[in-house]
Amino acid sequence: MYLSFALSLNIHEGMFYWITDPKAGPALSEESVGLMFSFGSIGSLLGLLLYQKLLKDCPYRGVLFWAQLLHGIFGMLDLILVLRLNLKLGVPDKYFVVLDEIVSKCTGRIKRMPLLVISSKLCPTGIEGTFFALLMSIDNFGSLTSSWGGGLLLHVLNVTRMKFDNLWLVILVRNIVRLLPLALLFLVPGSDPSSSILTDKISKANEDEGVGKAGNIELVSLIGSNQ
């Protein structure tokens, strides 16, 4: 979960300065850019609704695989914007920025939901508040690491408020890094969210038949180790 958040490098500062630059970028005003970025909340809500209506009963691995993959692929929308290809397609900059922000937030939200569902199933009884605080700490630290990593990438590739020659390379590297968490999908259970991991069933399975004969109960070893 932490790596999924941390490796989604945040380069919004570099994109913001480029979008508002009068020479290298579209020269949009800071107020209009801030308004465009606010449409990301619509994307988050859309991602939440899509997961609730269409994906909540799908296997964890499948949802995470496609969400992480699309998160990296749709990141190329920034590259299309920086290379000014959107103008060749007849899409004005301000509309393309809004589209980019909505799609990015939507895929990011869908990517996050299965991790939260799995975590809720792993939570032992009686420590819900502590466990929620742990999840929020992972979320916030992952976001902080993402900002640090994005800032470091901008610095290494010499992208500043006035220099944007390597901004396209920053975007390309960021999108490749976004795909790295796919290598850890084997750690995620392959079942669907309807699988039961109730503590009493796990205890009975461990006592009577052992973990190896626990049927379709997922995450037995993880839960059992918390008891």
PDB file of C-alpha atoms in Angstrom:
ATOM      1  CA  MET A   1       0.000   0.000   0.000  1.00  0.00           C
ATOM      2  CA  TYR A   2       2.797   2.404   0.931  1.00  0.00           C
ATOM      3  CA  LEU A   3       4.733   1.757  -2.290  1.00  0.00           C
ATOM      4  CA  SER A   4       1.587   2.151  -4.372  1.00  0.00           C
ATOM      5  CA  PHE A   5       1.154   5.654  -2.954  1.00  0.00           C
ATOM      6  CA  ALA A   6       4.838   6.609  -2.807  1.00  0.00           C
ATOM      7  CA  LEU A   7       5.706   5.550  -6.361  1.00  0.00           C
ATOM      8  CA  SER A   8       2.958   7.718  -7.856  1.00  0.00           C
ATOM      9  CA  LEU A   9       5.434  10.581  -8.028  1.00  0.00           C
ATOM     10  CA  ASN A  10       3.920  14.031  -7.589  1.00  0.00           C
ATOM     11  CA  ILE A  11       5.212  16.524 -10.165  1.00  0.00           C
ATOM     12  CA  HIS A  12       2.320  18.979  -9.936  1.00  0.00           C
ATOM     13  CA  GLU A  13       4.662  21.873  -9.115  1.00  0.00           C
ATOM     14  CA  GLY A  14       6.592  21.413 -12.348  1.00  0.00           C
ATOM     15  CA  MET A  15       3.389  21.075 -14.372  1.00  0.00           C
ATOM     16  CA  PHE A  16       1.879  24.141 -12.691  1.00  0.00           C
ATOM     17  CA  TYR A  17       4.841  26.370 -13.550  1.00  0.00           C
ATOM     18  CA  TRP A  18       4.880  25.078 -17.123  1.00  0.00           C
ATOM     19  CA  ILE A  19       1.154  25.613 -17.638  1.00  0.00           C
ATOM     20  CA  THR A  20       1.373  29.207 -16.374  1.00  0.00           C
ATOM     21  CA  ASP A  21       4.590  30.036 -18.229  1.00  0.00           C
ATOM     22  CA  PRO A  22       3.966  32.631 -20.998  1.00  0.00           C
ATOM     23  CA  LYS A  23       6.722  31.330 -23.274  1.00  0.00           C
ATOM     24  CA  ALA A  24       7.158  27.573 -22.853  1.00  0.00           C
ATOM     25  CA  GLY A  25       3.611  26.684 -21.797  1.00  0.00           C
ATOM     26  CA  PRO A  26      -0.014  27.588 -22.511  1.00  0.00           C
ATOM     27  CA  ALA A  27       0.266  30.746 -20.348  1.00  0.00           C
ATOM     28  CA  LEU A  28      -2.920  30.076 -18.424  1.00  0.00           C
ATOM     29  CA  SER A  29      -3.609  32.210 -15.362  1.00  0.00           C
ATOM     30  CA  GLU A  30      -2.896  30.821 -11.898  1.00  0.00           C
ATOM     31  CA  GLU A  31      -6.544  31.232 -10.894  1.00  0.00           C
ATOM     32  CA  SER A  32      -7.821  29.269 -13.882  1.00  0.00           C
ATOM     33  CA  VAL A  33      -5.260  26.506 -13.330  1.00  0.00           C
ATOM     34  CA  GLY A  34      -6.271  26.237  -9.676  1.00  0.00           C
ATOM     35  CA  LEU A  35      -9.903  25.967 -10.771  1.00  0.00           C
ATOM     36  CA  MET A  36      -9.017  23.263 -13.319  1.00  0.00           C
ATOM     37  CA  PHE A  37      -7.131  21.239 -10.718  1.00  0.00           C
ATOM     38  CA  SER A  38     -10.154  21.440  -8.422  1.00  0.00           C
ATOM     39  CA  PHE A  39     -11.998  19.241 -10.918  1.00  0.00           C
ATOM     40  CA  GLY A  40      -9.888  16.412  -9.534  1.00  0.00           C
ATOM     41  CA  SER A  41     -12.470  16.031  -6.760  1.00  0.00           C
ATOM     42  CA  ILE A  42     -14.998  15.121  -9.448  1.00  0.00           C
ATOM     43  CA  GLY A  43     -12.608  12.451 -10.689  1.00  0.00           C
ATOM     44  CA  SER A  44     -12.221  11.049  -7.163  1.00  0.00           C
ATOM     45  CA  LEU A  45     -15.994  10.889  -6.747  1.00  0.00           C
ATOM     46  CA  LEU A  46     -16.341   9.237 -10.144  1.00  0.00           C
ATOM     47  CA  GLY A  47     -13.721   6.633  -9.230  1.00  0.00           C
ATOM     48  CA  LEU A  48     -15.526   5.896  -5.973  1.00  0.00           C
ATOM     49  CA  LEU A  49     -18.856   5.452  -7.771  1.00  0.00           C
ATOM     50  CA  LEU A  50     -17.300   3.208 -10.439  1.00  0.00           C
ATOM     51  CA  TYR A  51     -15.771   0.978  -7.798  1.00  0.00           C
ATOM     52  CA  GLN A  52     -18.997   0.800  -5.794  1.00  0.00           C
ATOM     53  CA  LYS A  53     -21.232   0.066  -8.795  1.00  0.00           C
ATOM     54  CA  LEU A  54     -19.022  -2.098 -11.012  1.00  0.00           C
ATOM     55  CA  LEU A  55     -15.855  -3.291  -9.287  1.00  0.00           C
ATOM     56  CA  LYS A  56     -16.588  -3.971  -5.628  1.00  0.00           C
ATOM     57  CA  ASP A  57     -17.218  -7.687  -6.238  1.00  0.00           C
ATOM     58  CA  CYS A  58     -14.267  -8.208  -8.602  1.00  0.00           C
ATOM     59  CA  PRO A  59     -11.098  -9.992  -7.429  1.00  0.00           C
ATOM     60  CA  TYR A  60      -8.612  -7.742  -5.689  1.00  0.00           C
ATOM     61  CA  ARG A  61      -5.698  -8.550  -7.960  1.00  0.00           C
ATOM     62  CA  GLY A  62      -7.617  -7.878 -11.144  1.00  0.00           C
ATOM     63  CA  VAL A  63      -8.847  -4.476  -9.989  1.00  0.00           C
ATOM     64  CA  LEU A  64      -5.425  -3.454  -8.690  1.00  0.00           C
ATOM     65  CA  PHE A  65      -3.664  -4.660 -11.834  1.00  0.00           C
ATOM     66  CA  TRP A  66      -5.852  -2.727 -14.244  1.00  0.00           C
ATOM     67  CA  ALA A  67      -6.105   0.345 -12.014  1.00  0.00           C
ATOM     68  CA  GLN A  68      -2.328   0.554 -11.571  1.00  0.00           C
ATOM     69  CA  LEU A  69      -1.713  -0.106 -15.255  1.00  0.00           C
ATOM     70  CA  LEU A  70      -4.226   2.520 -16.399  1.00  0.00           C
ATOM     71  CA  HIS A  71      -2.860   4.967 -13.839  1.00  0.00           C
ATOM     72  CA  GLY A  72       0.502   4.723 -15.569  1.00  0.00           C
ATOM     73  CA  ILE A  73      -0.894   4.773 -19.094  1.00  0.00           C
ATOM     74  CA  PHE A  74      -3.224   7.729 -18.531  1.00  0.00           C
ATOM     75  CA  GLY A  75      -0.282   9.615 -17.066  1.00  0.00           C
ATOM     76  CA  MET A  76       0.824   9.985 -20.679  1.00  0.00           C
ATOM     77  CA  LEU A  77      -1.904  12.622 -21.040  1.00  0.00           C
ATOM     78  CA  ASP A  78       0.565  15.018 -19.395  1.00  0.00           C
ATOM     79  CA  LEU A  79       3.104  14.099 -22.058  1.00  0.00           C
ATOM     80  CA  ILE A  80       0.575  14.824 -24.795  1.00  0.00           C
ATOM     81  CA  LEU A  81      -0.060  18.219 -23.202  1.00  0.00           C
ATOM     82  CA  VAL A  82       3.639  19.100 -22.844  1.00  0.00           C
ATOM     83  CA  LEU A  83       4.384  18.074 -26.431  1.00  0.00           C
ATOM     84  CA  ARG A  84       1.383  20.185 -27.537  1.00  0.00           C
ATOM     85  CA  LEU A  85      -0.168  17.242 -29.333  1.00  0.00           C
ATOM     86  CA  ASN A  86      -3.577  18.129 -27.917  1.00  0.00           C
ATOM     87  CA  LEU A  87      -3.656  21.241 -30.115  1.00  0.00           C
ATOM     88  CA  LYS A  88      -3.030  19.101 -33.178  1.00  0.00           C
ATOM     89  CA  LEU A  89      -6.022  17.014 -32.083  1.00  0.00           C
ATOM     90  CA  GLY A  90      -8.103  20.167 -31.769  1.00  0.00           C
ATOM     91  CA  VAL A  91      -8.471  20.073 -27.970  1.00  0.00           C
ATOM     92  CA  PRO A  92      -7.811  23.419 -26.205  1.00  0.00           C
ATOM     93  CA  ASP A  93      -5.336  23.396 -23.327  1.00  0.00           C
ATOM     94  CA  LYS A  94      -7.820  24.293 -20.600  1.00  0.00           C
ATOM     95  CA  TYR A  95     -10.165  21.448 -21.495  1.00  0.00           C
ATOM     96  CA  PHE A  96      -7.312  18.979 -21.795  1.00  0.00           C
ATOM     97  CA  VAL A  97      -5.985  19.940 -18.344  1.00  0.00           C
ATOM     98  CA  VAL A  98      -9.425  19.326 -16.839  1.00  0.00           C
ATOM     99  CA  LEU A  99      -9.704  15.958 -18.597  1.00  0.00           C
ATOM    100  CA  ASP A 100      -6.219  14.975 -17.431  1.00  0.00           C
ATOM    101  CA  GLU A 101      -6.967  15.863 -13.823  1.00  0.00           C
ATOM    102  CA  ILE A 102     -10.299  14.015 -13.743  1.00  0.00           C
ATOM    103  CA  VAL A 103      -8.853  10.832 -15.288  1.00  0.00           C
ATOM    104  CA  SER A 104      -5.806  10.887 -13.010  1.00  0.00           C
ATOM    105  CA  LYS A 105      -7.852  11.263  -9.827  1.00  0.00           C
ATOM    106  CA  CYS A 106     -10.396   8.673 -10.977  1.00  0.00           C
ATOM    107  CA  THR A 107      -7.809   5.934 -11.600  1.00  0.00           C
ATOM    108  CA  GLY A 108      -5.982   6.882  -8.408  1.00  0.00           C
ATOM    109  CA  ARG A 109      -9.170   6.449  -6.374  1.00  0.00           C
ATOM    110  CA  ILE A 110     -10.002   3.097  -7.967  1.00  0.00           C
ATOM    111  CA  LYS A 111      -6.438   1.946  -7.241  1.00  0.00           C
ATOM    112  CA  ARG A 112      -6.803   2.886  -3.583  1.00  0.00           C
ATOM    113  CA  MET A 113     -10.188   1.296  -2.842  1.00  0.00           C
ATOM    114  CA  PRO A 114      -9.201  -2.438  -2.960  1.00  0.00           C
ATOM    115  CA  LEU A 115      -6.294  -1.744  -0.592  1.00  0.00           C
ATOM    116  CA  LEU A 116      -8.662  -0.149   1.911  1.00  0.00           C
ATOM    117  CA  VAL A 117     -11.119  -3.051   1.636  1.00  0.00           C
ATOM    118  CA  ILE A 118      -8.355  -5.602   2.251  1.00  0.00           C
ATOM    119  CA  SER A 119      -7.132  -3.585   5.231  1.00  0.00           C
ATOM    120  CA  SER A 120     -10.600  -3.494   6.741  1.00  0.00           C
ATOM    121  CA  LYS A 121     -10.762  -7.286   6.545  1.00  0.00           C
ATOM    122  CA  LEU A 122      -7.356  -7.590   8.234  1.00  0.00           C
ATOM    123  CA  CYS A 123      -8.350  -5.391  11.170  1.00  0.00           C
ATOM    124  CA  PRO A 124      -8.593  -7.402  14.434  1.00  0.00           C
ATOM    125  CA  THR A 125     -11.644  -6.773  16.602  1.00  0.00           C
ATOM    126  CA  GLY A 126     -11.283  -4.032  19.183  1.00  0.00           C
ATOM    127  CA  ILE A 127      -8.530  -1.920  17.614  1.00  0.00           C
ATOM    128  CA  GLU A 128     -10.480  -0.322  14.779  1.00  0.00           C
ATOM    129  CA  GLY A 129      -9.478   3.216  15.782  1.00  0.00           C
ATOM    130  CA  THR A 130      -5.790   2.351  16.010  1.00  0.00           C
ATOM    131  CA  PHE A 131      -5.924   0.493  12.718  1.00  0.00           C
ATOM    132  CA  PHE A 132      -7.611   3.432  11.000  1.00  0.00           C
ATOM    133  CA  ALA A 133      -4.884   5.729  12.332  1.00  0.00           C
ATOM    134  CA  LEU A 134      -2.296   3.318  10.904  1.00  0.00           C
ATOM    135  CA  LEU A 135      -3.954   3.413   7.477  1.00  0.00           C
ATOM    136  CA  MET A 136      -4.071   7.202   7.485  1.00  0.00           C
ATOM    137  CA  SER A 137      -0.408   7.323   8.524  1.00  0.00           C
ATOM    138  CA  ILE A 138       0.537   5.053   5.612  1.00  0.00           C
ATOM    139  CA  ASP A 139      -1.571   7.171   3.264  1.00  0.00           C
ATOM    140  CA  ASN A 140      -0.082  10.476   4.416  1.00  0.00           C
ATOM    141  CA  PHE A 141       3.502   9.205   4.530  1.00  0.00           C
ATOM    142  CA  GLY A 142       3.068   7.703   1.078  1.00  0.00           C
ATOM    143  CA  SER A 143       1.774  11.029  -0.255  1.00  0.00           C
ATOM    144  CA  LEU A 144       4.659  12.870   1.412  1.00  0.00           C
ATOM    145  CA  THR A 145       7.179  10.458  -0.098  1.00  0.00           C
ATOM    146  CA  SER A 146       5.492  10.935  -3.470  1.00  0.00           C
ATOM    147  CA  SER A 147       6.013  14.694  -3.232  1.00  0.00           C
ATOM    148  CA  TRP A 148       9.632  14.255  -2.152  1.00  0.00           C
ATOM    149  CA  GLY A 149      10.295  11.820  -4.975  1.00  0.00           C
ATOM    150  CA  GLY A 150       8.646  14.071  -7.545  1.00  0.00           C
ATOM    151  CA  GLY A 151      10.630  17.074  -6.348  1.00  0.00           C
ATOM    152  CA  LEU A 152      13.862  15.081  -6.450  1.00  0.00           C
ATOM    153  CA  LEU A 153      13.107  13.899  -9.985  1.00  0.00           C
ATOM    154  CA  LEU A 154      12.469  17.483 -11.113  1.00  0.00           C
ATOM    155  CA  HIS A 155      15.729  18.569  -9.496  1.00  0.00           C
ATOM    156  CA  VAL A 156      17.826  15.761 -10.989  1.00  0.00           C
ATOM    157  CA  LEU A 157      16.510  16.430 -14.494  1.00  0.00           C
ATOM    158  CA  ASN A 158      17.001  20.183 -14.031  1.00  0.00           C
ATOM    159  CA  VAL A 159      13.392  21.282 -14.378  1.00  0.00           C
ATOM    160  CA  THR A 160      12.845  24.643 -12.674  1.00  0.00           C
ATOM    161  CA  ARG A 161      10.404  27.548 -12.816  1.00  0.00           C
ATOM    162  CA  MET A 162      12.115  28.807 -15.935  1.00  0.00           C
ATOM    163  CA  LYS A 163      13.564  25.657 -17.541  1.00  0.00           C
ATOM    164  CA  PHE A 164      11.259  22.976 -18.941  1.00  0.00           C
ATOM    165  CA  ASP A 165      13.399  21.265 -21.572  1.00  0.00           C
ATOM    166  CA  ASN A 166      13.361  17.947 -19.690  1.00  0.00           C
ATOM    167  CA  LEU A 167       9.796  18.110 -18.417  1.00  0.00           C
ATOM    168  CA  TRP A 168       8.722  15.517 -20.985  1.00  0.00           C
ATOM    169  CA  LEU A 169      11.392  13.151 -19.616  1.00  0.00           C
ATOM    170  CA  VAL A 170      10.190  13.741 -16.049  1.00  0.00           C
ATOM    171  CA  ILE A 171       6.673  12.718 -17.087  1.00  0.00           C
ATOM    172  CA  LEU A 172       7.940   9.639 -18.894  1.00  0.00           C
ATOM    173  CA  VAL A 173      10.005   8.476 -15.899  1.00  0.00           C
ATOM    174  CA  ARG A 174       7.105   9.131 -13.530  1.00  0.00           C
ATOM    175  CA  ASN A 175       4.755   6.994 -15.596  1.00  0.00           C
ATOM    176  CA  ILE A 176       7.250   4.128 -15.746  1.00  0.00           C
ATOM    177  CA  VAL A 177       7.756   4.289 -11.965  1.00  0.00           C
ATOM    178  CA  ARG A 178       3.983   4.120 -11.501  1.00  0.00           C
ATOM    179  CA  LEU A 179       4.037   0.619 -12.984  1.00  0.00           C
ATOM    180  CA  LEU A 180       6.593  -0.768 -10.499  1.00  0.00           C
ATOM    181  CA  PRO A 181       3.996  -1.748  -7.833  1.00  0.00           C
ATOM    182  CA  LEU A 182       2.638  -4.313 -10.329  1.00  0.00           C
ATOM    183  CA  ALA A 183       5.611  -6.500  -9.361  1.00  0.00           C
ATOM    184  CA  LEU A 184       4.155  -6.814  -5.837  1.00  0.00           C
ATOM    185  CA  LEU A 185       0.668  -7.950  -6.829  1.00  0.00           C
ATOM    186  CA  PHE A 186       1.504 -11.505  -5.768  1.00  0.00           C
ATOM    187  CA  LEU A 187       1.267 -10.253  -2.164  1.00  0.00           C
ATOM    188  CA  VAL A 188      -2.411  -9.410  -2.684  1.00  0.00           C
ATOM    189  CA  PRO A 189      -4.965 -12.212  -2.172  1.00  0.00           C
ATOM    190  CA  GLY A 190      -6.532 -13.457  -5.384  1.00  0.00           C
ATOM    191  CA  SER A 191     -10.037 -13.791  -3.929  1.00  0.00           C
ATOM    192  CA  ASP A 192     -12.963 -11.418  -4.272  1.00  0.00           C
ATOM    193  CA  PRO A 193     -14.193  -9.114  -1.463  1.00  0.00           C
ATOM    194  CA  SER A 194     -17.055 -11.478  -0.596  1.00  0.00           C
ATOM    195  CA  SER A 195     -14.604 -14.084   0.778  1.00  0.00           C
ATOM    196  CA  SER A 196     -15.024 -14.561   4.501  1.00  0.00           C
ATOM    197  CA  ILE A 197     -12.102 -14.073   6.838  1.00  0.00           C
ATOM    198  CA  LEU A 198     -14.053 -14.083  10.092  1.00  0.00           C
ATOM    199  CA  THR A 199     -11.883 -14.688  13.132  1.00  0.00           C
ATOM    200  CA  ASP A 200     -13.975 -17.557  14.514  1.00  0.00           C
ATOM    201  CA  LYS A 201     -13.725 -19.494  11.251  1.00  0.00           C
ATOM    202  CA  ILE A 202      -9.987 -18.981  11.140  1.00  0.00           C
ATOM    203  CA  SER A 203      -9.543 -20.099  14.731  1.00  0.00           C
ATOM    204  CA  LYS A 204     -11.631 -23.213  14.112  1.00  0.00           C
ATOM    205  CA  ALA A 205      -9.728 -23.961  10.905  1.00  0.00           C
ATOM    206  CA  ASN A 206      -6.372 -23.576  12.675  1.00  0.00           C
ATOM    207  CA  GLU A 207      -7.432 -25.821  15.557  1.00  0.00           C
ATOM    208  CA  ASP A 208      -9.207 -28.577  13.623  1.00  0.00           C
ATOM    209  CA  GLU A 209      -7.564 -28.813  10.227  1.00  0.00           C
ATOM    210  CA  GLY A 210      -4.654 -26.362  10.147  1.00  0.00           C
ATOM    211  CA  VAL A 211      -4.072 -23.445   7.885  1.00  0.00           C
ATOM    212  CA  GLY A 212      -3.423 -25.619   4.844  1.00  0.00           C
ATOM    213  CA  LYS A 213      -6.983 -27.039   4.904  1.00  0.00           C
ATOM    214  CA  ALA A 214      -8.914 -23.878   5.589  1.00  0.00           C
ATOM    215  CA  GLY A 215     -10.873 -24.034   2.350  1.00  0.00           C
ATOM    216  CA  ASN A 216     -11.478 -20.737   0.600  1.00  0.00           C
ATOM    217  CA  ILE A 217     -10.649 -18.558   3.589  1.00  0.00           C
ATOM    218  CA  GLU A 218      -8.221 -15.895   2.396  1.00  0.00           C
ATOM    219  CA  LEU A 219      -5.438 -14.263   4.380  1.00  0.00           C
ATOM    220  CA  VAL A 220      -5.557 -17.008   7.033  1.00  0.00           C
ATOM    221  CA  SER A 221      -1.870 -16.851   7.834  1.00  0.00           C
ATOM    222  CA  LEU A 222      -1.928 -13.075   8.179  1.00  0.00           C
ATOM    223  CA  ILE A 223      -4.958 -13.015  10.447  1.00  0.00           C
ATOM    224  CA  GLY A 224      -3.791 -16.030  12.429  1.00  0.00           C
ATOM    225  CA  SER A 225      -0.516 -14.308  13.223  1.00  0.00           C
ATOM    226  CA  ASN A 226      -2.392 -11.409  14.837  1.00  0.00           C
ATOM    227  CA  GLN A 227      -4.218 -13.606  17.314  1.00  0.00           C
TER     228      GLN A 227
END
